[in-house]
CSV table of C-alpha atoms and ligand atoms in Angstrom, one decimal:
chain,number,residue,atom,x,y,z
M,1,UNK,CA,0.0,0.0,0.0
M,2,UNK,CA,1.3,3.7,-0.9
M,3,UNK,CA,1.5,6.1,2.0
M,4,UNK,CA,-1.6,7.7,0.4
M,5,UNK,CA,-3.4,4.9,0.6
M,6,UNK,CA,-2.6,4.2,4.1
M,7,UNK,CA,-4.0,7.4,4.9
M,8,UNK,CA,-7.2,7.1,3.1
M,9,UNK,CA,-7.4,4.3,5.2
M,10,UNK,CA,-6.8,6.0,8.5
M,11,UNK,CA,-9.3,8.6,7.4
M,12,UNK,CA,-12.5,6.0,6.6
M,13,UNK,CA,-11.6,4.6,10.0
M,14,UNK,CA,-11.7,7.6,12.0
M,15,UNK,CA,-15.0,8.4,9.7
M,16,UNK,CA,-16.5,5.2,11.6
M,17,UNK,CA,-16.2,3.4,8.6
M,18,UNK,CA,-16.5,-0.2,9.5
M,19,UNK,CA,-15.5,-1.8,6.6
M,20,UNK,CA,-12.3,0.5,6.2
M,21,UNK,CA,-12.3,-0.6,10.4
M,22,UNK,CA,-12.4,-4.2,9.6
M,23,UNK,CA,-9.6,-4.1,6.7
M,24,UNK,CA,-7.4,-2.2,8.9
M,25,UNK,CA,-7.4,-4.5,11.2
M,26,UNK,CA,-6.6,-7.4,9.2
M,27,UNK,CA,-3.5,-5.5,7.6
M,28,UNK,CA,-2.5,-5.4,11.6
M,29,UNK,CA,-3.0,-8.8,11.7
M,30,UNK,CA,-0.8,-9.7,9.5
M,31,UNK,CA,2.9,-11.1,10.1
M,32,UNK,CA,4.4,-10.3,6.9
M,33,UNK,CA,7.5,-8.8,7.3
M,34,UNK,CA,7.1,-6.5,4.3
M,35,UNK,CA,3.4,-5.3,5.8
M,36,UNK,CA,5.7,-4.1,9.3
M,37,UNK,CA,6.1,-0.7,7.4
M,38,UNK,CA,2.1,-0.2,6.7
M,39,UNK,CA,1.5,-1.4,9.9
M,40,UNK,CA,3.1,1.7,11.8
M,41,UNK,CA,2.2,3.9,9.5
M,42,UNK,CA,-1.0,2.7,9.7
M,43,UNK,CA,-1.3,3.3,13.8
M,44,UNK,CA,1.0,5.9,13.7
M,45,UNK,CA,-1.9,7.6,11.3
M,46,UNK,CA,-4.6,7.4,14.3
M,47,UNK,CA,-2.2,7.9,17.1
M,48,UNK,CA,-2.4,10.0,19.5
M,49,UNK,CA,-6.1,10.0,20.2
M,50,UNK,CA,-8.0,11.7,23.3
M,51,UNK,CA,-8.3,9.3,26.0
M,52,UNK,CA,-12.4,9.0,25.8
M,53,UNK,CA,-12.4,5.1,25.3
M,54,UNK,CA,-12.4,2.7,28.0
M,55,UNK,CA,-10.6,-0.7,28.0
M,56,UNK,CA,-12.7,-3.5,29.6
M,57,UNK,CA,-11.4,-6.9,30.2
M,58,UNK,CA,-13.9,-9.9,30.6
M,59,UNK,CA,-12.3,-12.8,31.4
M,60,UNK,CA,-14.0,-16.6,32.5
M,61,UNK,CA,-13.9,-20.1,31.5
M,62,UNK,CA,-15.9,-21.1,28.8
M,63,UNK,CA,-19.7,-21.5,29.5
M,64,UNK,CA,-19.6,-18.7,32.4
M,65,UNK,CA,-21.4,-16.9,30.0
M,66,UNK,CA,-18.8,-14.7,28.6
M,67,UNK,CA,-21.0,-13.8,25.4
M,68,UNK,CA,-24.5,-13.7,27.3
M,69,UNK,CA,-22.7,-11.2,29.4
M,70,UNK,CA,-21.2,-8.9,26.8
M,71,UNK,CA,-24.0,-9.3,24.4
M,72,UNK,CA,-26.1,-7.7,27.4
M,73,UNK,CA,-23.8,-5.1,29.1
M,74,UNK,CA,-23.0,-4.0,25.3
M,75,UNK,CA,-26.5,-2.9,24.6
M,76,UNK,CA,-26.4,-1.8,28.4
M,77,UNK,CA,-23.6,0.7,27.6
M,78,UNK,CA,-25.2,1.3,24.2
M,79,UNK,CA,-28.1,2.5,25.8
M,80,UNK,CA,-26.0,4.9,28.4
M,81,UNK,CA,-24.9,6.7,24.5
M,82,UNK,CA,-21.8,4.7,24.0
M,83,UNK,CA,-20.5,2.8,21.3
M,84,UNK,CA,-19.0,-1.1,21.8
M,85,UNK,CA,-16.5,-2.9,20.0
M,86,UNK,CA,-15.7,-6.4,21.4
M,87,UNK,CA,-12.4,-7.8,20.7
M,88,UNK,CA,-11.7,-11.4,21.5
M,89,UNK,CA,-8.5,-13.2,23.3
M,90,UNK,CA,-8.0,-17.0,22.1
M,91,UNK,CA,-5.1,-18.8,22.7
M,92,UNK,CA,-6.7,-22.1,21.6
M,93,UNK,CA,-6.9,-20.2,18.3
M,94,UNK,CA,-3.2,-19.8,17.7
M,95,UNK,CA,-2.4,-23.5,18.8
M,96,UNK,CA,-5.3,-25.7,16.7
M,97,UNK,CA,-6.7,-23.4,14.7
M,98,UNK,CA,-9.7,-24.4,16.8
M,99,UNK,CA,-11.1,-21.8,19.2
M,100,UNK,CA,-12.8,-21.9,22.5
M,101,UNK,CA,-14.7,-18.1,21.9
M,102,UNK,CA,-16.0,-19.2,18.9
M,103,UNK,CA,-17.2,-16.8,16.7
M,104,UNK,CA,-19.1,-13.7,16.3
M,105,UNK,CA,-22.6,-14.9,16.1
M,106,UNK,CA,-22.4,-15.8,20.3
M,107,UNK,CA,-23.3,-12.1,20.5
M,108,UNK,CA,-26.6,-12.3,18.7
M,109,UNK,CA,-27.9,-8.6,19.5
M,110,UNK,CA,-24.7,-7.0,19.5
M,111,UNK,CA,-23.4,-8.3,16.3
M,112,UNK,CA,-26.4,-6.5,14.2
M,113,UNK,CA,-26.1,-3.0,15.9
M,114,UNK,CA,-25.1,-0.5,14.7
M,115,UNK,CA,-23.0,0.9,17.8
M,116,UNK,CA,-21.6,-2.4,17.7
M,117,UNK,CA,-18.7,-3.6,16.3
M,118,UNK,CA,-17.8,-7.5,17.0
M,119,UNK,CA,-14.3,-8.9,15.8
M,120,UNK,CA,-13.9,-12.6,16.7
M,121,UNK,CA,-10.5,-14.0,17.7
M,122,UNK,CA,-7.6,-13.6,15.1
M,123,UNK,CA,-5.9,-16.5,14.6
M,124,UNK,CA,-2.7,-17.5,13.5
M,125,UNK,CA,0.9,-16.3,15.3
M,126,UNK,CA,2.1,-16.9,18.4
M,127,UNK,CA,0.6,-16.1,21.8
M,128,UNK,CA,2.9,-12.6,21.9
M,129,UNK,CA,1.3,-11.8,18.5
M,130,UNK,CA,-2.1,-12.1,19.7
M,131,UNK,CA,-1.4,-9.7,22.3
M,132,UNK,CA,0.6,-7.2,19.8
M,133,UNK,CA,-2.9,-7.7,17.1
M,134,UNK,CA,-5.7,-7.6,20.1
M,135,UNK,CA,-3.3,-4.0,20.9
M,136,UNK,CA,-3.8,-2.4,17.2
M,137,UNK,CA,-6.8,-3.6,17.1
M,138,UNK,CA,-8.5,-1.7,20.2
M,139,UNK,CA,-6.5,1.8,19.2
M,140,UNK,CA,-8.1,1.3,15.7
M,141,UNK,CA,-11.4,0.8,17.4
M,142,UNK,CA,-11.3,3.5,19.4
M,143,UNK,CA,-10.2,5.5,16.8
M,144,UNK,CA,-13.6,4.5,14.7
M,145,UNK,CA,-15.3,6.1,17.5
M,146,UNK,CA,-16.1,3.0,19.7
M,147,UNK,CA,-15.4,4.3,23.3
M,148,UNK,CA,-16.1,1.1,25.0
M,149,UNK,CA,-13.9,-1.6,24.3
M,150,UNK,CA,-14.8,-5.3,25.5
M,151,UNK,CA,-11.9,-7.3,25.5
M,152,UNK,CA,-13.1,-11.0,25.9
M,153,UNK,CA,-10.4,-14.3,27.1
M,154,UNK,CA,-10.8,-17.2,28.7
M,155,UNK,CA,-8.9,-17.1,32.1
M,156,UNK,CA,-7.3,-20.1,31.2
M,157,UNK,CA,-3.3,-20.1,30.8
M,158,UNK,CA,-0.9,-17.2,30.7
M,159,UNK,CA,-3.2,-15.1,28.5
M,160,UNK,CA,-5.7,-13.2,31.6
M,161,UNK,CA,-2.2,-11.7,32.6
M,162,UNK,CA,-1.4,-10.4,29.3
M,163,UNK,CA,-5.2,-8.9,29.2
M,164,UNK,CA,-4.7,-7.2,32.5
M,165,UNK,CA,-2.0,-5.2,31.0
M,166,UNK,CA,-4.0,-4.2,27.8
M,167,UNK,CA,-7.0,-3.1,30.0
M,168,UNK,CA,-8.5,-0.1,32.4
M,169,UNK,CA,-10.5,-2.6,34.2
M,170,UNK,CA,-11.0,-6.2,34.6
M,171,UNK,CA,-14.2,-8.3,34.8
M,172,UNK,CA,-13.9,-11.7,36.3
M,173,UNK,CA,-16.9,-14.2,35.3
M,174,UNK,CA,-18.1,-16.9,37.9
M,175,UNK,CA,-20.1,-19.3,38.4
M,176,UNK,CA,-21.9,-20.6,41.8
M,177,UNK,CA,-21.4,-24.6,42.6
M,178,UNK,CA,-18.6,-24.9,39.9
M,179,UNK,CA,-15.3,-25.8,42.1
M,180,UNK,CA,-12.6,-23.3,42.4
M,181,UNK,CA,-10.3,-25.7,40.4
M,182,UNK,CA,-12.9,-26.1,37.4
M,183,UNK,CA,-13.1,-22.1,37.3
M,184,UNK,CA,-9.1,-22.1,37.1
M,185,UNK,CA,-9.2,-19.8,39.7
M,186,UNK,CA,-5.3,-19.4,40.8
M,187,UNK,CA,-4.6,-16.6,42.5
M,188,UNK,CA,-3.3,-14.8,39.8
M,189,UNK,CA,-6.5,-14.4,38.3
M,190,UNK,CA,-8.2,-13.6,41.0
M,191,UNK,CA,-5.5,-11.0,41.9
M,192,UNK,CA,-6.0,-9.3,38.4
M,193,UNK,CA,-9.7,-8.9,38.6
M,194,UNK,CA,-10.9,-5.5,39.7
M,195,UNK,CA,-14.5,-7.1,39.8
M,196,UNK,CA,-16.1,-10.0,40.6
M,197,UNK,CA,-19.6,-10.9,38.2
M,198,UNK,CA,-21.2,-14.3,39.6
M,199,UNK,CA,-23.1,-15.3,36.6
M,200,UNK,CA,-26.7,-17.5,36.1
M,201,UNK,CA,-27.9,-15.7,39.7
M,202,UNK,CA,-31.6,-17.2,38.3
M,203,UNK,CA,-34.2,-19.0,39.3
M,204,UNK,CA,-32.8,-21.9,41.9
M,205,UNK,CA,-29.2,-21.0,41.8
M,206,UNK,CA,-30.4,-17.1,43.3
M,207,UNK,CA,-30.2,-18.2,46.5
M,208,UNK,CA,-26.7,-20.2,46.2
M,209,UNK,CA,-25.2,-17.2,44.4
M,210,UNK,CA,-25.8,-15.1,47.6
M,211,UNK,CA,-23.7,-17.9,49.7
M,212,UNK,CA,-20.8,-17.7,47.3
M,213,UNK,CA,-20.5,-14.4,47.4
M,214,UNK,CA,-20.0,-13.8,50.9
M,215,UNK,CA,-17.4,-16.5,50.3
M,216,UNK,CA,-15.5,-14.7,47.4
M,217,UNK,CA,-15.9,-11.2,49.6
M,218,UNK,CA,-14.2,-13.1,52.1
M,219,UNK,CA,-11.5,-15.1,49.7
M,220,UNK,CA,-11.2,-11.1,48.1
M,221,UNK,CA,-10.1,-9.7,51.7
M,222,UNK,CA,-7.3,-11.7,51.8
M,223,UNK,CA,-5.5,-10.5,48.6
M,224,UNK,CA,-3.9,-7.4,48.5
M,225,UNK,CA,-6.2,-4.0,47.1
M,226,UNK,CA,-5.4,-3.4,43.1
M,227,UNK,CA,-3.1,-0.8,42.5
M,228,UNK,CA,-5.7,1.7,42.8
M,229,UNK,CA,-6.5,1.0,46.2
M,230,UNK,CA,-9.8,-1.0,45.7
M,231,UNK,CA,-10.3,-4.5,46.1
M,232,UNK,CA,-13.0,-6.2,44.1
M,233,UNK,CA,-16.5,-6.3,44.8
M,234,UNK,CA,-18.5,-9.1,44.3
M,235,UNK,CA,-21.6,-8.3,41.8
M,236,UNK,CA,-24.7,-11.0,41.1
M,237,UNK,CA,-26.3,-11.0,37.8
M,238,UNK,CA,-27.9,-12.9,35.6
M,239,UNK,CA,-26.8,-12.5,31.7
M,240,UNK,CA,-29.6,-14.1,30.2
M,241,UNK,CA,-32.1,-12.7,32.1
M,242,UNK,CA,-31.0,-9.4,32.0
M,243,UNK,CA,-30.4,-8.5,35.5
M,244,UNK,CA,-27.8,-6.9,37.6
M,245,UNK,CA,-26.6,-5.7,33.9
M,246,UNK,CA,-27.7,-1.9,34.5
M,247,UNK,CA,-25.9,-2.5,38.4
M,248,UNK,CA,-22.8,-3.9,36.4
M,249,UNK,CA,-22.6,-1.0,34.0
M,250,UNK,CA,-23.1,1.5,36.9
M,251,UNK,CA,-20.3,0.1,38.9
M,252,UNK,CA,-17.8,-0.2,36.0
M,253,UNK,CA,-18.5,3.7,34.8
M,254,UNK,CA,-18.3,4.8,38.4
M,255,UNK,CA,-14.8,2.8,39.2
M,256,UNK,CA,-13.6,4.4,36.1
M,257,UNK,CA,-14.7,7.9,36.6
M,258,UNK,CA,-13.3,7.3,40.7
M,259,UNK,CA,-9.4,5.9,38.8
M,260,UNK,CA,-9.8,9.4,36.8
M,261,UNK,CA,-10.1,11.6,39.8
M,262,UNK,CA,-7.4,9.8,41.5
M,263,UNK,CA,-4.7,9.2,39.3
M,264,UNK,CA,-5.0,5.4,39.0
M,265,UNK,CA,-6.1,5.4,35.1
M,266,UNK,CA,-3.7,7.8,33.9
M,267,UNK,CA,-1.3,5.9,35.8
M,268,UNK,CA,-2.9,2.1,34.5
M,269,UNK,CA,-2.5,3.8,30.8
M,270,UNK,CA,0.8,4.2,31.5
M,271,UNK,CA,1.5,0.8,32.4
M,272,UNK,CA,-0.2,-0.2,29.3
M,273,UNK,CA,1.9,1.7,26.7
M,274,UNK,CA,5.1,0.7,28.5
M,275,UNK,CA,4.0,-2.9,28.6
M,276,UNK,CA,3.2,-2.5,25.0
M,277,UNK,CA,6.6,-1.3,24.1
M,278,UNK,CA,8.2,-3.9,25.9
M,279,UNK,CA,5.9,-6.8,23.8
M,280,UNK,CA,6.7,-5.0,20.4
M,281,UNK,CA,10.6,-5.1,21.2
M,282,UNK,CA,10.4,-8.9,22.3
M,283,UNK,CA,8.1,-9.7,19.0
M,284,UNK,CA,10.5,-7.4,16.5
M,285,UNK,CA,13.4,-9.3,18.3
M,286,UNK,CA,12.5,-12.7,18.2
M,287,UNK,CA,10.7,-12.3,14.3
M,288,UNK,CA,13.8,-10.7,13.1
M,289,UNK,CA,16.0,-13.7,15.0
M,290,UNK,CA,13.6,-16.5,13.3
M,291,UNK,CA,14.1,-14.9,10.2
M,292,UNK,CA,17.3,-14.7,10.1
M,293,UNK,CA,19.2,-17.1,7.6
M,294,UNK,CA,22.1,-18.0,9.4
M,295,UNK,CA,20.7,-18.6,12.3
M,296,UNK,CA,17.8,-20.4,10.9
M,297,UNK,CA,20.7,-23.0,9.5
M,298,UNK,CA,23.0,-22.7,12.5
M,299,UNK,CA,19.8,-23.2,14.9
M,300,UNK,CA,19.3,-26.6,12.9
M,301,UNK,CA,23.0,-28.0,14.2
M,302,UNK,CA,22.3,-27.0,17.6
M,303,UNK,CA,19.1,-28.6,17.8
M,304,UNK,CA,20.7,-31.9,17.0
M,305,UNK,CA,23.3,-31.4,19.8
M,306,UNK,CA,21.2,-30.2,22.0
M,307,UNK,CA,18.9,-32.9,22.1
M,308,UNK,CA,21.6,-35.2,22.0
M,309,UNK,CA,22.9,-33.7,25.3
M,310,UNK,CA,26.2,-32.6,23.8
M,311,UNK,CA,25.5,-28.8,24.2
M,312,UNK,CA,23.0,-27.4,26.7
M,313,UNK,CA,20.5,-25.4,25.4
M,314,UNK,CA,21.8,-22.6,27.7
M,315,UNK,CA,25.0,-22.5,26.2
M,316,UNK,CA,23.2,-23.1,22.1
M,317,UNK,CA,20.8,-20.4,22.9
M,318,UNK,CA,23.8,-18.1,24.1
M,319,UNK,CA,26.3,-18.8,21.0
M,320,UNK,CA,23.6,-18.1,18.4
M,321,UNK,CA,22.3,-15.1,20.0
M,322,UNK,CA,26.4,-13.8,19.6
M,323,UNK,CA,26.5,-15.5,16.4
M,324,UNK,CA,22.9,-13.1,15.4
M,325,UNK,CA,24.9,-10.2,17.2
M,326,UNK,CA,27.8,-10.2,14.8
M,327,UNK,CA,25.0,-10.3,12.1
M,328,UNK,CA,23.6,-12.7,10.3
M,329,UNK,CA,22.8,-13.2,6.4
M,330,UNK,CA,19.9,-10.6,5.6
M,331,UNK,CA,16.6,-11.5,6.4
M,332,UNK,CA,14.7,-14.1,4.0
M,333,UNK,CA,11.2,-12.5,3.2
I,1,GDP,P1,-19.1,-18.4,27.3
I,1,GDP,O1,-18.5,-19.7,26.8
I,1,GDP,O2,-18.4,-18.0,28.5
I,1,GDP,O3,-19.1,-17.3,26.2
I,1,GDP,O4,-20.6,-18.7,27.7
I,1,GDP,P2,-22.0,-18.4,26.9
I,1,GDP,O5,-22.3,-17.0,26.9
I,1,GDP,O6,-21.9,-19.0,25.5
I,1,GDP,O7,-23.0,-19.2,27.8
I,1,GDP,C1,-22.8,-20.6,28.1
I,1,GDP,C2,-24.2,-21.2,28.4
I,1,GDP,O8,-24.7,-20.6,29.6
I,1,GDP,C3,-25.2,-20.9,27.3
I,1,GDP,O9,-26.1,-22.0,27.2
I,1,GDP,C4,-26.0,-19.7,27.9
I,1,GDP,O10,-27.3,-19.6,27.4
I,1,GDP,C5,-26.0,-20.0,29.4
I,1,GDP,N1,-26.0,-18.8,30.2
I,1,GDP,C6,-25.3,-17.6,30.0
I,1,GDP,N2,-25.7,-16.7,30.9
I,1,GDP,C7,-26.6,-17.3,31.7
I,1,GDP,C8,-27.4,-16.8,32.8
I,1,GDP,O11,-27.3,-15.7,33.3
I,1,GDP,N3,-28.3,-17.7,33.4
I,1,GDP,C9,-28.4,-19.0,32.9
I,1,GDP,N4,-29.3,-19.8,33.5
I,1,GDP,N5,-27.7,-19.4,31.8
I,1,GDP,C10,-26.9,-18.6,31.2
């Protein structure tokens, strides 16, 4: 694409033209090392943009209603004059080709409206290049005009952590009568959630939800406050019915508006485009390292010593790093 071009495109997207919105996006999620040009320009193009959007994370294993939830707090925040993209988090995607989020038709309402824009998983890469395209992909959506961005994962794997950093706020889903260990509830996700959502609080499991969450309020007391001084509260809804939605959306906007006054976002944003920088050196290093030809040969030799037990791979991974330091052959496209 010429520069022009890559303008134009900026352009329809900050029109809140969706299809310029969804092309864009799949230029970003592209690894081709001639694209890595068009890609910055590209983001460099909407960058900076005011701070209006709002990151939201929802993570939960699958069947805690992750896309019940979103499809309803979407319109929710539709309805309070916003407009919602959902982006989605799959790891499973970028290992099978399979995915646990599925697609975009889970969000049945959400999908057809048109304050909505729904973007299921990308797929492909490795797990840093999900987090690099989910990245782009929220600044582009935010730069189409969509100030509420719903970041879905499953919390499940390395992945919630890498969401936390990419977000303003977190949204943990749970269930009532599901075991801690089914839930994958380690302490590190619990530690990275700013709220607590117990899901399917309807009809007989009402009563059972109001157990657990003096249980989790409890549980949530004994890790330490966020970094913004707040420890989680524990909210009961029901996705599918509808309720505790409006009480969701309330309590999310309000934290938000609170982490304004304080500090804590600006501070959380931060965080986020340091992070950010810190992932885009580690992918440019190690795509520019696996692309390199020598190496790619001289990795090949080591391999077969290493997994003879001749070298360690310590002392392999060390030799062709200097060996990529004196530079290697050019880089085959
Ligand atoms: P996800 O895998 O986390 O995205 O979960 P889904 O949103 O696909 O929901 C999984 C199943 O739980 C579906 O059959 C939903 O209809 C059901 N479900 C979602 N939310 C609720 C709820 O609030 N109450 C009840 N009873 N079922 C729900």
């Amino acid at each position: 694409m010429t520069n022009g071009a890559i303008k134009a495109l900026a352009d329809q997207v900050r029109n809140g033209d969706r299809g310029a919105l969804a092309r864009a996006i799949t230029l970003l999620e592209s690894d081709a090392a001639d694209q890595v040009l068009e890609r910055q320009a590209l983001l460099e193009a909407v960058l900076p943009q005011p701070e209006t959007g709002i990151r939201y994370g929802i993570t939960g294993i699958p069947g805690s209603g992750k896309s019940t939830l979103i499809d309803a707090l979407g319109l929710q925040l539709i309805g309070l004059g916003h407009r919602v993209a959902v982006l989605a988090v799959d790891p499973s995607s970028t290992r099978s080709g399979g995915s646990i989020l599925g697609d975009k038709t889970r969000m049945n309402r959400l999908a057809v409206h048109d304050a909505a824009f729904v973007r299921p998983s990308p797929t492909g890469g490795a797990l840093g290049g999900v987090a690099r395209r989910t990245r782009e992909a929220m600044v582009l959506c935010e730069a189409a005009g969509y100030d509420r961005v719903l970041i879905e994962t499953v919390g499940v794997g390395q992945n919630e952590l890498a969401v936390e950093r990419m977000t303003d706020l977190n949204i943990l889903l749970m269930l009532t009568g599901a075991g801690d260990e089914l839930q994958g509830i380690k302490r590190g996700i619990m530690e990275s959630a700013d709220v607590v959502v117990l899901n399917k609080c309807d009809g007989e499991n009402r009563r059972a939800c109001e157990r657990t969450r003096g249980d989790l309020q409890h549980a949530l007391q004994l890790l330490p406050a966020r970094a913004n001084g707040r420890r989680p509260e524990v909210l009961l809804c029901s996705a599918m019915e509808g309720t505790g939605i409006a009480e969701l959306a309330d309590h999310l906007e309000r934290s938000i508006a609170q982490d304004r006054s304080n500090g804590a976002f600006a501070e959380r944003r931060q965080a986020q485009w340091s992070d950010w920088l810190d992932g885009a050196i580690a992918d440019a290093l190690s795509t520019e390292f696996a692309r390199d030809a020598r190496i790619l040969q001289a990795k090949e030799e080591y391999r077969a010593q290493v997994t003879k037990g001749h070298v360690s791979p310590a002392r392999a991974a060390a030799e062709l790093i200097a060996l990529f330091r004196k530079g290697g052959a050019p880089p085959r496209e």
